[in-house]
Amino acid sequence: MLQFKPIFLGKAPRQVPRATTAQKCIRTNDVENVGRTTRHHTFFEMLGNFSFGDYFKKEAIKWAWELSTKEFGLPADRLWVSVYEDDDEAFEIWHDEVGVPVERIKRMGEEDNFWTSGATGPCGPCSELYYDFHPERGYKNTDLGDDSRFIEFYNLVFMQYNKMDDGSLEPLKQKNIDTGLGLERLARILQKVPNNYETDLIYPIIEKAAELANISYALADDRTKMNLKIIGDHLRAIVYLISDGVLPSNIGRGYVVRRLIRRAVRTGRLLGVKGGGEDGVFLPAIAEKVIELSPHIDPDVKARGHSILDELQREELRFVQTLERGEKLLDQMLAEALLNAQKSETLPCLSGEDVFLLYDTFGFPVEITTEVAEERGVKIDMDGFEVEMENQRRQSQAAHNVVKLAVENGGDLAENVHDTEFLGYDTLSARAVVESLLLNGKSVIQVSEGSEVEVLLNKTPFYAESGGQIGDHGFLYVTQDQSKQTAVVEIKDVQKSLGSVFVHKGTIREGVLEVGREVEAAVDAKLRQRAKVHHTATHLLQSALKKVIGQETSQAGSLVAFDRLRFDFNFHRPLHDSELEEIENLINGWIGDGTLLQTKVMSLTDAKEAGAIAMFGEKYGEQVRVVEVPGVSMELCGGTHVSNTSEIRAFKIISEQGIASGIRRVEAVAGEAFIEYINARDSQMKLLCSTLKVKAEEVTTRVDNLLEELRTVRNEVSALRAKAAVYKASMIASKAFSVGTSKTIRVLVEPMDDFDADALKSAAEYLMDTLQDPAAIILGSCPDEGKVSLVAAFTPGVVDIGIQAGKFIGPIAKLCGGGGGGRPNFAQAGGRKPENLTNALEKARTDLILILTEKAN
């Protein structure tokens, strides 16, 4: 109902008096319940009927009953009803007018039957319909929360209050209805199956997963069934999210998809699910079944099927590689836990922090970590793991906190201030009246010189930041007698708030500004032109990207600034230089064509039918603005644009990079910013030519020659360092001592001054040859300020008794503020605390003596 909140609150006019909806929904805040209960899902469809000040409680209740018993044919004697504990009106309608027996109407408290849309906002008592799977249990001691007997399938919210910041309830201007009926729950009831997963919406997906795992769902134990349900549920969510343009990444909605994909892969691996190819990837094979079932839900899914399967293939392969790295890390963690326990004479235990790292970063289910650890005799710190999980939940919740207007008494302000009339499409200056002034978030009557202020006008030519385009800059002038200026306000930002109220943020440069004053609002024309140029260029960029790399690519974000434009899009690899060149050529060709832009306001339906591109996640009203470059681009856009593509003058891509998995970013300049960029590059090239004493066309050759000379010199220096290190090693070889009785092992642990890592390696190799097998060598140095280098070299005789260089050097490097690892016979590490090197080497010496003495006796 979120899209209807402004209507419920009376802040937006209703387009229709009533509506019915079928909405695809994603819910992941209780993902751990998926598969465990009969009804939890990450993806579900919610059916609803809404009234915006039209019908209310009586009609909503009667129609819900009629829909349930007559249209869906549910037996009336199997339906129970809950009402809010104080809602006598709803109780009487259900009993006296619908005819539900008193025994099947339950009064319930605020937690169950008072619905709110958040900490504040529209709310009201609700009434819920429950289906009874076991009426033979009678009426005594019934609990509607008993999932083994009841399922709630239809919720009627009587939206009649606005919850304020202090928790008080204010009656809404009009009473509204908001209902929700879960499709999966209703399907379970009508199809007479024991849970939502075994309906024809999900069960075919489960069967496909079971087939790939070579198991039977019907014969499987409860745990196996739960895992199959998780796969069935998650694949639905994943496919529909990717179809809607949400690709796996580490931010925002993309992270939701990535997390679900990883959860499905982990669960499938637990079951032994395998795909048909050599790589063992299985998600695409299951996703094909989801796509096969999709036409009646969303016909676009099948049309995008190929790109959905490709994305799943790439993401699963990427995650499997991460899992394999995690397996190696787990092995290393367990070895360290066993070693530490041996030293401290305690029981080996894997820390909760390590378990969480494996779970969160490498996708290791806790049960797998536990199972592997138990096989090695290591316990798991589950309490510590739960602490880490709780920290993550808090961070996740913090990211979804309700955004509130930073204005004190915002409620009063909303009542007193009307939407701002935007004039900026047609003019860059206009007379306007100051309706409100805000100083530090508080409403004031006047503001004096030097103050930072927020100004609300009745109308404005200033564009407020939206659609990626930043707000206009400019000035507000207060004049007296049409000539004398009495106040000047410099505007540096404009934002939208409370719907379409434009907040002009600036500084009083001269005089005093008062509420009620008439001002001359003047936009900086040069900066506006720069924004227009970059905004239209962004539209051309999206069209060029679709032509060059494929129509399936879509916008994932943008910035239209005065000095540059930035465009984020979904794509799985870096763009080739030839593709970037083709994109630039296309755009500059369109600029050269001098095409007149066409701007129209039309209904959202007509715009979509005309082929206009809508930005995923953006909210649009019934009437939308369509900006078209005929034959090139057509987008829904409220931004400002040039009149003719020739105004853009020229376009240049300055960078292309990945900002998250599956998300690429192009930055570019156009118009005046293009000229500034080219001039700056030209100045840099002239300076380079002067420094190198060559012509511009000879710079590349000269730089290549200099780099080759540098490589030669560096190799010579490295060779000299290696020789010096070997000489130093020959001087300290006599410090080696012997450990062990049955098997004598030569040990050398020494500092090596300021030699770098390569020189340390040469020294260690020399010492292994000199000391001969079996020998264990640890060397450390401080090559630069704030830097430590370590090397561990073990001959075959040492490795054979169970000591590995890669695992040994890691804890030593941690003492120096770093880490590292490597092969069993040779490993290198680094750190950032040279002051700890002496203690670290002493610990290495002590640990080696302790371990080798035990192993070699």
mmCIF file of N, CA, C and O in Angstrom, residues 299-307:
data_model
loop_
_atom_site.group_PDB
_atom_site.id
_atom_site.type_symbol
_atom_site.label_atom_id
_atom_site.label_comp_id
_atom_site.label_asym_id
_atom_site.label_seq_id
_atom_site.Cartn_x
_atom_site.Cartn_y
_atom_site.Cartn_z
ATOM 1 N N PRO A 299 4.315 -11.958 -18.221
ATOM 2 C CA PRO A 299 4.775 -12.412 -19.548
ATOM 3 C C PRO A 299 6.158 -11.912 -19.928
ATOM 4 O O PRO A 299 6.822 -12.492 -20.783
ATOM 5 N N ASP A 300 6.633 -10.830 -19.274
ATOM 6 C CA ASP A 300 7.961 -10.295 -19.600
ATOM 7 C C ASP A 300 9.079 -11.245 -19.182
ATOM 8 O O ASP A 300 10.187 -11.184 -19.722
ATOM 9 N N VAL A 301 8.819 -12.113 -18.208
ATOM 10 C CA VAL A 301 9.870 -13.003 -17.697
ATOM 11 C C VAL A 301 10.364 -13.932 -18.804
ATOM 12 O O VAL A 301 11.575 -14.111 -18.990
ATOM 13 N N LYS A 302 9.445 -14.497 -19.556
ATOM 14 C CA LYS A 302 9.850 -15.426 -20.619
ATOM 15 C C LYS A 302 10.641 -14.703 -21.701
ATOM 16 O O LYS A 302 11.626 -15.237 -22.238
ATOM 17 N N ALA A 303 10.238 -13.480 -22.005
ATOM 18 C CA ALA A 303 10.952 -12.705 -23.029
ATOM 19 C C ALA A 303 12.388 -12.407 -22.601
ATOM 20 O O ALA A 303 13.280 -12.270 -23.431
ATOM 21 N N ARG A 304 12.600 -12.324 -21.290
ATOM 22 C CA ARG A 304 13.948 -12.019 -20.777
ATOM 23 C C ARG A 304 14.665 -13.272 -20.292
ATOM 24 O O ARG A 304 15.686 -13.180 -19.632
ATOM 25 N N GLY A 305 14.106 -14.422 -20.626
ATOM 26 C CA GLY A 305 14.624 -15.684 -20.111
ATOM 27 C C GLY A 305 16.101 -15.911 -20.366
ATOM 28 O O GLY A 305 16.830 -16.350 -19.474
ATOM 29 N N HIS A 306 16.541 -15.622 -21.571
ATOM 30 C CA HIS A 306 17.940 -15.896 -21.939
ATOM 31 C C HIS A 306 18.900 -15.110 -21.055
ATOM 32 O O HIS A 306 19.883 -15.659 -20.532
ATOM 33 N N SER A 307 18.636 -13.815 -20.867
ATOM 34 C CA SER A 307 19.535 -12.985 -20.046
ATOM 35 C C SER A 307 19.468 -13.388 -18.579
ATOM 36 O O SER A 307 20.476 -13.309 -17.856
#
